mmCIF file of the N, C-alpha and C atoms, coordinates in Angstrom:
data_MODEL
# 
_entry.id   MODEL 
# 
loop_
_atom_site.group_PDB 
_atom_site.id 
_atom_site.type_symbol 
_atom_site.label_atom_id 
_atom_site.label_alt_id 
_atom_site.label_comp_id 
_atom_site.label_asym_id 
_atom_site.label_entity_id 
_atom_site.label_seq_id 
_atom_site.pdbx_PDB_ins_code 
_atom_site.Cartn_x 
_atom_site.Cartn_y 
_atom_site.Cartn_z 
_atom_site.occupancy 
_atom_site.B_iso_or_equiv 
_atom_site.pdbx_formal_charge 
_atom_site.auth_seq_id 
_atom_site.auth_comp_id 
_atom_site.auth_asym_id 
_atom_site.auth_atom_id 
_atom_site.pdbx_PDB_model_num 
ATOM 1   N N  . UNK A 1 1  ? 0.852   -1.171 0.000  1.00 0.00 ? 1  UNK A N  1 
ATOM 2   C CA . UNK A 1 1  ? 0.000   0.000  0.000  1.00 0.00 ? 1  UNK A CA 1 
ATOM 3   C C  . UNK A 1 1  ? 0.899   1.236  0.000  1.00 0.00 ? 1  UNK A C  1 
ATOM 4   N N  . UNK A 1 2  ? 0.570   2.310  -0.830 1.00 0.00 ? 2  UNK A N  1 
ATOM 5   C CA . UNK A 1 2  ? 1.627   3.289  -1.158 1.00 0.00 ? 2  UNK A CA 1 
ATOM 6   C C  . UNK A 1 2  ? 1.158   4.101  -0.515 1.00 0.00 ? 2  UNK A C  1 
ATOM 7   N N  . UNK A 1 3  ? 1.233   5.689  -0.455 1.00 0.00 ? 3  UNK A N  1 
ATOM 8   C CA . UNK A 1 3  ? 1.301   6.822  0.676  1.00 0.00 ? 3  UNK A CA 1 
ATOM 9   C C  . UNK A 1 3  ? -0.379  7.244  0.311  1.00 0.00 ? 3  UNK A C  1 
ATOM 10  N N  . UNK A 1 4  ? -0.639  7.164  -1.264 1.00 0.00 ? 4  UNK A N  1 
ATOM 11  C CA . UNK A 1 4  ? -2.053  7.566  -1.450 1.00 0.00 ? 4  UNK A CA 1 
ATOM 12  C C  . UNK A 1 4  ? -2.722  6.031  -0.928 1.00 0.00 ? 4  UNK A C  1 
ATOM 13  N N  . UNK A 1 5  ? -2.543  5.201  -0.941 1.00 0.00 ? 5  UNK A N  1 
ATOM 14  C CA . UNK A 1 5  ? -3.436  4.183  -0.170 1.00 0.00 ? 5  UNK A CA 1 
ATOM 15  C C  . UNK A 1 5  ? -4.058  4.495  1.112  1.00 0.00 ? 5  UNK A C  1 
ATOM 16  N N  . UNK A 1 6  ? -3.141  4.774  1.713  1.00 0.00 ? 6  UNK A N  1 
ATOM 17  C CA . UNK A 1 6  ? -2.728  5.083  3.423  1.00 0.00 ? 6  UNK A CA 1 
ATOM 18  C C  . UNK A 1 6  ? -3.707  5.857  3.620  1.00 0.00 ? 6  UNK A C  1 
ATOM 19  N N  . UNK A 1 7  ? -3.649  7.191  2.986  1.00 0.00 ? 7  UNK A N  1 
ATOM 20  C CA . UNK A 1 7  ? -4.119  8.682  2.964  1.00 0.00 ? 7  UNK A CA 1 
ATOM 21  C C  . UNK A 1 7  ? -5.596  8.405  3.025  1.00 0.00 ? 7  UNK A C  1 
ATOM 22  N N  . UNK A 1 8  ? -6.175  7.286  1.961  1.00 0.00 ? 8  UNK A N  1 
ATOM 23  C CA . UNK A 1 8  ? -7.700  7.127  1.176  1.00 0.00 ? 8  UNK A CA 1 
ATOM 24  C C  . UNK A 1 8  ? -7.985  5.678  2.586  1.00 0.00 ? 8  UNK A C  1 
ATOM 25  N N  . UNK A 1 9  ? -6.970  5.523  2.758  1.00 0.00 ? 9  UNK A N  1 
ATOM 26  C CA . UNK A 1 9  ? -7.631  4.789  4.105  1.00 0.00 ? 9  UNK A CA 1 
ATOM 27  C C  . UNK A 1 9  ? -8.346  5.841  5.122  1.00 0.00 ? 9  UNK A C  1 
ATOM 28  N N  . UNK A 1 10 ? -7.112  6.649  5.707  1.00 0.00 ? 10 UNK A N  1 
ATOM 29  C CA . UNK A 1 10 ? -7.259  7.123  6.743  1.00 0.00 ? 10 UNK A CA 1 
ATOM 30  C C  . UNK A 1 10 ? -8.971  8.062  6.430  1.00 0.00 ? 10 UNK A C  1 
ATOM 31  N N  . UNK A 1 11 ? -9.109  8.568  5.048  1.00 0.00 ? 11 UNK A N  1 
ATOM 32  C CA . UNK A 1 11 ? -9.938  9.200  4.864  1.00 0.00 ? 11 UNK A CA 1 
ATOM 33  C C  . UNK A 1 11 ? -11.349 8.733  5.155  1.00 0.00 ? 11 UNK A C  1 
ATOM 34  N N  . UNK A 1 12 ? -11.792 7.172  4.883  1.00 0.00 ? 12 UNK A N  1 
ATOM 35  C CA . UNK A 1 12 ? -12.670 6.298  4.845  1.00 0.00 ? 12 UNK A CA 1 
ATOM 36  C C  . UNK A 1 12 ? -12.727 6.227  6.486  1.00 0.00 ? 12 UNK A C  1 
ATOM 37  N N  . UNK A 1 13 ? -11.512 5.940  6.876  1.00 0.00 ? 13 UNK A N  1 
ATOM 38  C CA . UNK A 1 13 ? -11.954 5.450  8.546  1.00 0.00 ? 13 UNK A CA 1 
ATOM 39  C C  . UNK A 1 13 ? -12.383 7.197  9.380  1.00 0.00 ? 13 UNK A C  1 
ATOM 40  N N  . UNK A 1 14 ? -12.116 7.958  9.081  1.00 0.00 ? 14 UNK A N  1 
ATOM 41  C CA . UNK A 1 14 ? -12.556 9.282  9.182  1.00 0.00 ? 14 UNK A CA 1 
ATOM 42  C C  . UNK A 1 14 ? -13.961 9.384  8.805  1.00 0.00 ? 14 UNK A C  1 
ATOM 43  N N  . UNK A 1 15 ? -14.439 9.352  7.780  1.00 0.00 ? 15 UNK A N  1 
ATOM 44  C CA . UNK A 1 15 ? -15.732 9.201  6.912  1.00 0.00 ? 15 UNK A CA 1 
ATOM 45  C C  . UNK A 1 15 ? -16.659 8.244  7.959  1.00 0.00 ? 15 UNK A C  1 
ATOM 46  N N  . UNK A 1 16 ? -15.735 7.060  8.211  1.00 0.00 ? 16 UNK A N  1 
ATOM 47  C CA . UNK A 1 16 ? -16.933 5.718  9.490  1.00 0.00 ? 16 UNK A CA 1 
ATOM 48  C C  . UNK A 1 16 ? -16.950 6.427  10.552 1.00 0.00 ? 16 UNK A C  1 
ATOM 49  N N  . UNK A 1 17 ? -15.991 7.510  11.383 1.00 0.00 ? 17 UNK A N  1 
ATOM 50  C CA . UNK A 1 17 ? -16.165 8.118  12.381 1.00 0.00 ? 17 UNK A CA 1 
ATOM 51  C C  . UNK A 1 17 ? -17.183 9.187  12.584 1.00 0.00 ? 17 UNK A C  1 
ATOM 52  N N  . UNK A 1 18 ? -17.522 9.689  11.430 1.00 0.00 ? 18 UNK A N  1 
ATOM 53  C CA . UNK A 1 18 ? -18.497 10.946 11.560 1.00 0.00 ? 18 UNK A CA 1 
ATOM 54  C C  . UNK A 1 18 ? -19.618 9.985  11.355 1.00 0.00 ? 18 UNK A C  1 
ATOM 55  N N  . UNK A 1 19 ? -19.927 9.122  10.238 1.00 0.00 ? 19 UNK A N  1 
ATOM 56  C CA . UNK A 1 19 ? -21.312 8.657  10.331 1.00 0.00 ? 19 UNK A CA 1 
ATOM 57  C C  . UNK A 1 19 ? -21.514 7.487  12.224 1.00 0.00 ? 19 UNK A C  1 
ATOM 58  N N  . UNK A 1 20 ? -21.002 7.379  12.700 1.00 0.00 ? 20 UNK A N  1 
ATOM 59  C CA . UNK A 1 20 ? -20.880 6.739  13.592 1.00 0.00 ? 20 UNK A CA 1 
ATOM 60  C C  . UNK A 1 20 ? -21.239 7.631  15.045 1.00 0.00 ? 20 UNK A C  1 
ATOM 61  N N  . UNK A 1 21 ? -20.494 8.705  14.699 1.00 0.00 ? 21 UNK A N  1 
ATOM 62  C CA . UNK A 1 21 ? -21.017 10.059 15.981 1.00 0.00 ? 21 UNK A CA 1 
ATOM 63  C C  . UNK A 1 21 ? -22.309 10.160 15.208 1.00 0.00 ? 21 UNK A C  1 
ATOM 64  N N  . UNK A 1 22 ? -22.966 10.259 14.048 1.00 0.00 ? 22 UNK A N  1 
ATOM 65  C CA . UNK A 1 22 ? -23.971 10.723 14.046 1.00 0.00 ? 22 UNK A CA 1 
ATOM 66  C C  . UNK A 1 22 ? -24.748 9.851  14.273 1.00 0.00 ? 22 UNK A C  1 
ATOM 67  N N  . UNK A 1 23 ? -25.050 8.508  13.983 1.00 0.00 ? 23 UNK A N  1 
ATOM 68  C CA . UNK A 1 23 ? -25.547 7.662  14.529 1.00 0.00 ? 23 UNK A CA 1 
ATOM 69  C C  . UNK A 1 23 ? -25.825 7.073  16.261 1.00 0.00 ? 23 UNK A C  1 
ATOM 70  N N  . UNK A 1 24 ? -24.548 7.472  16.327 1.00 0.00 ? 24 UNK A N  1 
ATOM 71  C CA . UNK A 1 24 ? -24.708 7.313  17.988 1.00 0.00 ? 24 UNK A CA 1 
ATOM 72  C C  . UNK A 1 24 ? -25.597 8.904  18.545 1.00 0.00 ? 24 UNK A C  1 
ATOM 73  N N  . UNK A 1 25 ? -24.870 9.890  18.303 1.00 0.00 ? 25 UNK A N  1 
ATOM 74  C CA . UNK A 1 25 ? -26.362 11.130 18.600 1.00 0.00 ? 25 UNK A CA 1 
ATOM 75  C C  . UNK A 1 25 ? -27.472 10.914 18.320 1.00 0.00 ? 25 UNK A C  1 
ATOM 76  N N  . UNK A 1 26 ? -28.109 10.449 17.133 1.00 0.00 ? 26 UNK A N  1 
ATOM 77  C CA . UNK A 1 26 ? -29.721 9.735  17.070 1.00 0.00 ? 26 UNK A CA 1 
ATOM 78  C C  . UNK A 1 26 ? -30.382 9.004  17.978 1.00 0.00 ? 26 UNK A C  1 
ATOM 79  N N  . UNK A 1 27 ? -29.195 7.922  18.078 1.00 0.00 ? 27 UNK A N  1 
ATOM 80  C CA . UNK A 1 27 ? -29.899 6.730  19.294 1.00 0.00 ? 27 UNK A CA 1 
ATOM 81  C C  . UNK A 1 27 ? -29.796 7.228  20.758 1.00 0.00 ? 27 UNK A C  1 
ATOM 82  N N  . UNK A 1 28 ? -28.765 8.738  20.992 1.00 0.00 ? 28 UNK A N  1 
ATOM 83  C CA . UNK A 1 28 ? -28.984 8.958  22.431 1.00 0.00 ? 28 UNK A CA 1 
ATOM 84  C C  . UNK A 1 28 ? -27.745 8.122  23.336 1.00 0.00 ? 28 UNK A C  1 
ATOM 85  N N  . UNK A 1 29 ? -26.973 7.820  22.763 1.00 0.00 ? 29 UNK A N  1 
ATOM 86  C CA . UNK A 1 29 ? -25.541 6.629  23.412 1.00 0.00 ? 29 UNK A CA 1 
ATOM 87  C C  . UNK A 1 29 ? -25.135 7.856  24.171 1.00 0.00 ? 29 UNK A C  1 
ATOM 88  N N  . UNK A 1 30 ? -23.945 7.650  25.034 1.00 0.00 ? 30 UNK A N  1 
ATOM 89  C CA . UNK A 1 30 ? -24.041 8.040  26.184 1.00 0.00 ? 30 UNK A CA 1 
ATOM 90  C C  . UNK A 1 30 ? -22.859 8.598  25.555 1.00 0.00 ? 30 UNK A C  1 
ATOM 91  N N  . UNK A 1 31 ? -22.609 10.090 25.715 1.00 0.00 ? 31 UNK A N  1 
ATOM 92  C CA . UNK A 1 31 ? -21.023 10.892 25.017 1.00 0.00 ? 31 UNK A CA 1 
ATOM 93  C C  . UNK A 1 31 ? -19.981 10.421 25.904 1.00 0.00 ? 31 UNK A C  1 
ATOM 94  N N  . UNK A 1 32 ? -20.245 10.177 27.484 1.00 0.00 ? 32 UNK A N  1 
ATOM 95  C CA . UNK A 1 32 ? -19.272 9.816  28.318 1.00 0.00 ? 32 UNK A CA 1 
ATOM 96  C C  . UNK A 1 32 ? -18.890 8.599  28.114 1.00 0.00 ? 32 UNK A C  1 
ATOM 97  N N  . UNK A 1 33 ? -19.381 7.669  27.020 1.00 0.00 ? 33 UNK A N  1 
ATOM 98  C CA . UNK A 1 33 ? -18.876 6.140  27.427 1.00 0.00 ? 33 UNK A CA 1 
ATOM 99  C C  . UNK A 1 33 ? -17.493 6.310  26.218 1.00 0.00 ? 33 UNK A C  1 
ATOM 100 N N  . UNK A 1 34 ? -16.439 5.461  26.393 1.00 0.00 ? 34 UNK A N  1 
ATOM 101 C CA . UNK A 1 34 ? -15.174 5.596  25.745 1.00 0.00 ? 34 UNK A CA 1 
ATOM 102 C C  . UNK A 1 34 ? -15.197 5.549  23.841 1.00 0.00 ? 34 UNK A C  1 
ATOM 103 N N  . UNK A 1 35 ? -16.138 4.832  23.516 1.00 0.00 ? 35 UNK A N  1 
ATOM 104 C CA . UNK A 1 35 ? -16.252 4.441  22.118 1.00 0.00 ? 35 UNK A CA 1 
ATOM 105 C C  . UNK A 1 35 ? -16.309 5.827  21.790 1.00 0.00 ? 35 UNK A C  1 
ATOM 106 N N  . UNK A 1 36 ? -17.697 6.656  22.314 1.00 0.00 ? 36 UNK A N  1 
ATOM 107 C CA . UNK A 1 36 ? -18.186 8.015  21.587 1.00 0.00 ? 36 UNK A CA 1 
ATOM 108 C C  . UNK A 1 36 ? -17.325 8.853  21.781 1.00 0.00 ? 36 UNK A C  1 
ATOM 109 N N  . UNK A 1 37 ? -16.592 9.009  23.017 1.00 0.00 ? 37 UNK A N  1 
ATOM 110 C CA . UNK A 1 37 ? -15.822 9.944  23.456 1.00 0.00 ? 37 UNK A CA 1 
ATOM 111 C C  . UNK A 1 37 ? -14.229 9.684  22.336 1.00 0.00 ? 37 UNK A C  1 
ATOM 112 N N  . UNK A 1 38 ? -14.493 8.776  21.700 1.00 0.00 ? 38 UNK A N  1 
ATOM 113 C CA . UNK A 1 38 ? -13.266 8.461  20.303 1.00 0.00 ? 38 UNK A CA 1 
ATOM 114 C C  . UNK A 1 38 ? -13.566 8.942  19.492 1.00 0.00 ? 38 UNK A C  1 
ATOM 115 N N  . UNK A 1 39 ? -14.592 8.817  18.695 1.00 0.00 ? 39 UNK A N  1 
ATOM 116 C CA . UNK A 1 39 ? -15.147 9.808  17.567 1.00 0.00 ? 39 UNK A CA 1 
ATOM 117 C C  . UNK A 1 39 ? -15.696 10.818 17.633 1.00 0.00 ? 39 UNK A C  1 
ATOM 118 N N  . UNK A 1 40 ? -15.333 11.285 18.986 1.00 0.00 ? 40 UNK A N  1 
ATOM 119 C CA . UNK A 1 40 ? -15.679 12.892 19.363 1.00 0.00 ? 40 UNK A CA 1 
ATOM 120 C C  . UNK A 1 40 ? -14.470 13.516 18.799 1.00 0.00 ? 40 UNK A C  1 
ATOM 121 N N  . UNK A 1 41 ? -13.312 13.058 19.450 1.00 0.00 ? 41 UNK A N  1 
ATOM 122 C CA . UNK A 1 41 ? -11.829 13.151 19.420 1.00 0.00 ? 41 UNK A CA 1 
ATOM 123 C C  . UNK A 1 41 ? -11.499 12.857 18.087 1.00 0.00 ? 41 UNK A C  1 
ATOM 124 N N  . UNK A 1 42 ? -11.935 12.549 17.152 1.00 0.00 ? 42 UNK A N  1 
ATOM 125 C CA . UNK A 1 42 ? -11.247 12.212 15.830 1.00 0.00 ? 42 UNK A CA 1 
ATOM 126 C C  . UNK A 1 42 ? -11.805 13.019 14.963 1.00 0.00 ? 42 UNK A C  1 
ATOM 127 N N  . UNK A 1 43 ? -13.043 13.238 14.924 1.00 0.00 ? 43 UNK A N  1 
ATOM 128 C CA . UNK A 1 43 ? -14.275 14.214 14.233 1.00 0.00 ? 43 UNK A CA 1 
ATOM 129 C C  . UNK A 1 43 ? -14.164 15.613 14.436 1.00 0.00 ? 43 UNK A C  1 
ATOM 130 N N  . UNK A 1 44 ? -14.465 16.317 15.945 1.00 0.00 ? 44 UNK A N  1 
ATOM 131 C CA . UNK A 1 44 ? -14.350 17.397 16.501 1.00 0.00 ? 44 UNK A CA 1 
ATOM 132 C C  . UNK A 1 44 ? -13.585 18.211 15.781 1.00 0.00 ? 44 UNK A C  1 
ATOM 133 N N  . UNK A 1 45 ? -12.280 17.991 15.458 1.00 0.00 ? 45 UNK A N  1 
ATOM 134 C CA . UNK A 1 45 ? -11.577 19.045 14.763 1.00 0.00 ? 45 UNK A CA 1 
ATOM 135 C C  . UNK A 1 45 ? -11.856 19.251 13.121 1.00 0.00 ? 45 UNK A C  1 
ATOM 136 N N  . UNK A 1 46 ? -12.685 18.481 12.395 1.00 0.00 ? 46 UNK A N  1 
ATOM 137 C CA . UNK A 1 46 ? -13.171 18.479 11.362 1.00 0.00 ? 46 UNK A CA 1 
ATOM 138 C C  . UNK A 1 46 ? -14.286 19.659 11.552 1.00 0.00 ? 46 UNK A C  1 
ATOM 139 N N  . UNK A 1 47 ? -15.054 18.927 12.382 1.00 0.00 ? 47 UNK A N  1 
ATOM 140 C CA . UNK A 1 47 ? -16.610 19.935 12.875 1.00 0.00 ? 47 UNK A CA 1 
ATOM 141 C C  . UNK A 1 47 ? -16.245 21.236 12.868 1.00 0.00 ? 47 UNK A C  1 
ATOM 142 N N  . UNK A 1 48 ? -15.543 21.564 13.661 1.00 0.00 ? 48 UNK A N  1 
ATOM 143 C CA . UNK A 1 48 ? -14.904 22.908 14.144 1.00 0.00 ? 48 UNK A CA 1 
ATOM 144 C C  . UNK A 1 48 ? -14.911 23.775 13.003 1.00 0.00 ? 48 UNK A C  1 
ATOM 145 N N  . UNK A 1 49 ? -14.298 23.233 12.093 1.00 0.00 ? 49 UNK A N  1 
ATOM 146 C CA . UNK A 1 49 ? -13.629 24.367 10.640 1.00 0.00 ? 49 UNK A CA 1 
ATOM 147 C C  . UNK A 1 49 ? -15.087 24.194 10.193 1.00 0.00 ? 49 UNK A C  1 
ATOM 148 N N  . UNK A 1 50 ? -16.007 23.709 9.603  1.00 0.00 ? 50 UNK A N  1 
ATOM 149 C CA . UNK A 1 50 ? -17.150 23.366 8.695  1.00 0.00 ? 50 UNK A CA 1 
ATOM 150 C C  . UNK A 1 50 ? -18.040 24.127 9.788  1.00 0.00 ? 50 UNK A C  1 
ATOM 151 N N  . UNK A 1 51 ? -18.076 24.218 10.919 1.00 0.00 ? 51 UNK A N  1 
ATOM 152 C CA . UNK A 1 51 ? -19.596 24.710 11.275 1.00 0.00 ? 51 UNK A CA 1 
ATOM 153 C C  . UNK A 1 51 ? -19.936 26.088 11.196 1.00 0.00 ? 51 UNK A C  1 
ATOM 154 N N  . UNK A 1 52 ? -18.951 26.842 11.333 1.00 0.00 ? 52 UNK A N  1 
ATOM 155 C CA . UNK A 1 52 ? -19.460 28.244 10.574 1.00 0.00 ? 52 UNK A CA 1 
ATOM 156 C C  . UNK A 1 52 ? -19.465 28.312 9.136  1.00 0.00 ? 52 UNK A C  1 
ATOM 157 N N  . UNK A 1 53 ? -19.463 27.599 8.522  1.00 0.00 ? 53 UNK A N  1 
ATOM 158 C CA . UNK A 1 53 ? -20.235 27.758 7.184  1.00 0.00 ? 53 UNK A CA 1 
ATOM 159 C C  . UNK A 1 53 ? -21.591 26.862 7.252  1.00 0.00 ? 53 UNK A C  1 
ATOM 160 N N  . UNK A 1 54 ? -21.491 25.824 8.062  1.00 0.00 ? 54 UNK A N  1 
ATOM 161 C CA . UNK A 1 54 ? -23.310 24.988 8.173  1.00 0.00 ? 54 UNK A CA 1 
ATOM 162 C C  . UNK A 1 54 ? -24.097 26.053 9.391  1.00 0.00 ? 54 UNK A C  1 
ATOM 163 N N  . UNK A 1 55 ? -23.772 27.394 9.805  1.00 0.00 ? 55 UNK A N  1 
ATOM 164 C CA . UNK A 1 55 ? -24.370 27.642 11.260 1.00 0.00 ? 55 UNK A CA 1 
ATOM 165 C C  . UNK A 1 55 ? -25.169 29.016 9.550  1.00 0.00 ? 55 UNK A C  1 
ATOM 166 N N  . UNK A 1 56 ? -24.234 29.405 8.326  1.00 0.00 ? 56 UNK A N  1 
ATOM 167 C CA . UNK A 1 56 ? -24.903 29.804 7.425  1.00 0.00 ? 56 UNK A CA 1 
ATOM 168 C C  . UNK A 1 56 ? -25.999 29.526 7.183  1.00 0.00 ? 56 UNK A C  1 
ATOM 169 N N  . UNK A 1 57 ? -26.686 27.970 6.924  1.00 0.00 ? 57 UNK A N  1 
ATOM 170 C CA . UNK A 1 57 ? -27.950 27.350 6.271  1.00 0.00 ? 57 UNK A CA 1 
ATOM 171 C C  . UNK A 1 57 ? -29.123 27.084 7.095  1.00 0.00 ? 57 UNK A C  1 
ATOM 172 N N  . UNK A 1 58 ? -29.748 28.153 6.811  1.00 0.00 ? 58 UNK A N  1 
ATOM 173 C CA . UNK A 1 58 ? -30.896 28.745 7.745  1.00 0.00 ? 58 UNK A CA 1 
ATOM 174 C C  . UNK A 1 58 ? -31.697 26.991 8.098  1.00 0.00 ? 58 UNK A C  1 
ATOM 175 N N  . UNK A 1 59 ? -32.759 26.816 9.030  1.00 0.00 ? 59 UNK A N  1 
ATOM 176 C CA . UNK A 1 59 ? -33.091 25.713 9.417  1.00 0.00 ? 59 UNK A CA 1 
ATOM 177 C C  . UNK A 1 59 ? -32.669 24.752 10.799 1.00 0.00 ? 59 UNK A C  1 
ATOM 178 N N  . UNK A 1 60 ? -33.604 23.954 11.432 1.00 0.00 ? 60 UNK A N  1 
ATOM 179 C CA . UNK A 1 60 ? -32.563 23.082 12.753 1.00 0.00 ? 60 UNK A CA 1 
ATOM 180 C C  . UNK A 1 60 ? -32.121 22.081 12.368 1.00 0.00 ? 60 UNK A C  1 
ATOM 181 N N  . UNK A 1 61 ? -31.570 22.185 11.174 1.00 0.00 ? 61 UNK A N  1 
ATOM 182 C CA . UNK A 1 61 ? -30.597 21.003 10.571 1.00 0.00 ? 61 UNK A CA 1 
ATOM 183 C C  . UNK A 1 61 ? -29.022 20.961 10.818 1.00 0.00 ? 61 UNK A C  1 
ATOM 184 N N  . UNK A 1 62 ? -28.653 20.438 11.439 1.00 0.00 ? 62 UNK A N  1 
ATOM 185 C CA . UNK A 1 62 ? -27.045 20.588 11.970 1.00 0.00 ? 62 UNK A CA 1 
ATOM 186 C C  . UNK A 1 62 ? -26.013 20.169 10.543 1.00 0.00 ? 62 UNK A C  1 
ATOM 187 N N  . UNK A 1 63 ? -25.975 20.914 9.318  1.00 0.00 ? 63 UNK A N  1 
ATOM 188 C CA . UNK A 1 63 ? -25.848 20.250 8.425  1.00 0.00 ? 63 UNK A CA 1 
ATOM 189 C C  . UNK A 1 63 ? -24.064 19.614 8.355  1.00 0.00 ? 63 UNK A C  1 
ATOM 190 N N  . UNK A 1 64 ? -23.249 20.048 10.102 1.00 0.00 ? 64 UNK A N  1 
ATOM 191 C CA . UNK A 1 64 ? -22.139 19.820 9.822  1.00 0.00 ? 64 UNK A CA 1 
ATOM 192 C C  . UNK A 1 64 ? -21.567 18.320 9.057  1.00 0.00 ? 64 UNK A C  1 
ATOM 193 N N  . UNK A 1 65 ? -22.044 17.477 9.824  1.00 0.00 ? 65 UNK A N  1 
ATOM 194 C CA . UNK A 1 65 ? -21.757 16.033 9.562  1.00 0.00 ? 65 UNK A CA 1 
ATOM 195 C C  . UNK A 1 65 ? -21.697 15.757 7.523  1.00 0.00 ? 65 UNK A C  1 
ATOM 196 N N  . UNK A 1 66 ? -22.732 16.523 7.323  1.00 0.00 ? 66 UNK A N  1 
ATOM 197 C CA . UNK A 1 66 ? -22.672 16.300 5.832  1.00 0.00 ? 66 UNK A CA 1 
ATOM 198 C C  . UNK A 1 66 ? -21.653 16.765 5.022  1.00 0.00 ? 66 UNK A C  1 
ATOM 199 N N  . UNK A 1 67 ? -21.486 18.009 5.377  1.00 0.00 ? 67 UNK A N  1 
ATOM 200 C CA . UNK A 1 67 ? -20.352 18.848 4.867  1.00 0.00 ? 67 UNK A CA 1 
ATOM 201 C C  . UNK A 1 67 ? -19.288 18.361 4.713  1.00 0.00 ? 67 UNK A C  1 
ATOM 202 N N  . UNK A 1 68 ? -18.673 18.210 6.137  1.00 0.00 ? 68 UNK A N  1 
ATOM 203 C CA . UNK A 1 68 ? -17.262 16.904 6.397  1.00 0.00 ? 68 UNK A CA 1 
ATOM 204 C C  . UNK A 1 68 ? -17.694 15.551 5.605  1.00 0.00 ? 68 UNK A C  1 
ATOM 205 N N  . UNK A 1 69 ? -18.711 15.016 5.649  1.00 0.00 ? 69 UNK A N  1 
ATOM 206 C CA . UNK A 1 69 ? -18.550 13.789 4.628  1.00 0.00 ? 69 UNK A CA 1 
ATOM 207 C C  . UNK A 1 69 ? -17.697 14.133 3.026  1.00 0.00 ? 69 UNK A C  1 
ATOM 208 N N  . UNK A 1 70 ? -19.073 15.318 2.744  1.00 0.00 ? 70 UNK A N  1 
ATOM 209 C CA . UNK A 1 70 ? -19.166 15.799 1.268  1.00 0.00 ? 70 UNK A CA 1 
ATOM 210 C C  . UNK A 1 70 ? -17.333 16.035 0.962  1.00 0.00 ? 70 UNK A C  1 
ATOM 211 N N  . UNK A 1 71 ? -17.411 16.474 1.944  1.00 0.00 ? 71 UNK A N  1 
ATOM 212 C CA . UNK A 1 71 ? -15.782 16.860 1.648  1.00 0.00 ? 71 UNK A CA 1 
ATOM 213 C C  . UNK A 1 71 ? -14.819 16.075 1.769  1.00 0.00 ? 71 UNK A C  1 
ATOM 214 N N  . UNK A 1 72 ? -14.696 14.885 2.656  1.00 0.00 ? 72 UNK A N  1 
ATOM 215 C CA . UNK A 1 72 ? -13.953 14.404 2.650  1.00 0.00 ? 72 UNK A CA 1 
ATOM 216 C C  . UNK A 1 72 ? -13.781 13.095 0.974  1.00 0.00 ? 72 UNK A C  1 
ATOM 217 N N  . UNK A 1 73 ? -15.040 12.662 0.910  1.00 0.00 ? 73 UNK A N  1 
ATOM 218 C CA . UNK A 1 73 ? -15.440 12.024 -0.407 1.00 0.00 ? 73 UNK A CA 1 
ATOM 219 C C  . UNK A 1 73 ? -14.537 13.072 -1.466 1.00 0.00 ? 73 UNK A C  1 
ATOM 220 N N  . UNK A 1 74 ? -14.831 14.473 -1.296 1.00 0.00 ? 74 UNK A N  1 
ATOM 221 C CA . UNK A 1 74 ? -14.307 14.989 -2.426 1.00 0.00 ? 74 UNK A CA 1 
ATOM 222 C C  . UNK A 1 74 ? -12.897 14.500 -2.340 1.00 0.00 ? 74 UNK A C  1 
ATOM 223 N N  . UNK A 1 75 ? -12.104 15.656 -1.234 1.00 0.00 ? 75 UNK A N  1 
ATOM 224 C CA . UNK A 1 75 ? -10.685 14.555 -1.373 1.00 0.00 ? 75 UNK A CA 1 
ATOM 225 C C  . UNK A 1 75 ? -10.151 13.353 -1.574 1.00 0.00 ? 75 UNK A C  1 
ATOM 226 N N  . UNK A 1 76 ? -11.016 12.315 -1.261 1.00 0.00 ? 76 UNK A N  1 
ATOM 227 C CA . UNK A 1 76 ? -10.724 10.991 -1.608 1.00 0.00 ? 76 UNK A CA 1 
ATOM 228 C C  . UNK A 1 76 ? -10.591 10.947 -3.241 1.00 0.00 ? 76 UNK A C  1 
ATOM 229 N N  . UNK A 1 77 ? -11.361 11.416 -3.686 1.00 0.00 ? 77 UNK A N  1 
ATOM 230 C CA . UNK A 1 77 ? -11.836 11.436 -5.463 1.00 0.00 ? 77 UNK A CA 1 
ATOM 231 C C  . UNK A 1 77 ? -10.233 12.060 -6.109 1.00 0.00 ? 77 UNK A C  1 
ATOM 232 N N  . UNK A 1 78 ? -10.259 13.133 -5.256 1.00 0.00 ? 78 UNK A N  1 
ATOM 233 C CA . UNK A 1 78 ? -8.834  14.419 -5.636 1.00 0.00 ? 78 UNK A CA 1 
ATOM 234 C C  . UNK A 1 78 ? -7.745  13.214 -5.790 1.00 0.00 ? 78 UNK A C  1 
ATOM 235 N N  . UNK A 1 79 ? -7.173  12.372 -4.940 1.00 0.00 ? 79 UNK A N  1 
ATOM 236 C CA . UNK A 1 79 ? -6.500  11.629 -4.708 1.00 0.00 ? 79 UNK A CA 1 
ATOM 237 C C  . UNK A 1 79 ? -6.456  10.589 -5.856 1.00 0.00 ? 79 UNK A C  1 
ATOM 238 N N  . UNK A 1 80 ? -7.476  9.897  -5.960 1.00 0.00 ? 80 UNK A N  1 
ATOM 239 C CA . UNK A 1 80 ? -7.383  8.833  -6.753 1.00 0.00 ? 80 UNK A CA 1 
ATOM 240 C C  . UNK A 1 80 ? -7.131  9.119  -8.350 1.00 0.00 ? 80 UNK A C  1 
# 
């Protein structure tokens, strides 16, 4: 596996971490238990940069999670 392998990994297991916080926020899982409190920690700094441009799109749709997907998919694409 070469350096862009690695990269389009890390990107995918990034990509399972956000749909995974968002999934676990739906069902109500507990932020204090260790799993969530991991993809808080891996995600969070993604969230951070993207939410003042999703706090833009009027509505109570938290559209961060999408954004960071959308984007990270894009880079993956950039890459390959």
């Amino acid at each position: 596996m070469g350096i862009l392998g690695l990269v389009s990994f890390a990107l995918w297991v990034i990509e399972l971490a956000v749909l995974g916080r968002v999934v676990g926020s739906w069902l109500g899982a507990d932020p204090d238990k260790p799993f969530m409190k991991a993809l808080h920690t891996v995600t969070e700094p993604l969230f951070q940069l993207v939410r003042p441009l999703a706090r833009r799109i009027p509505g109570p749709i938290d559209w961060t999670p999408a954004i960071v997907i959308l984007g990270l998919s894009l880079l993956s694409r950039v890459i390959h």
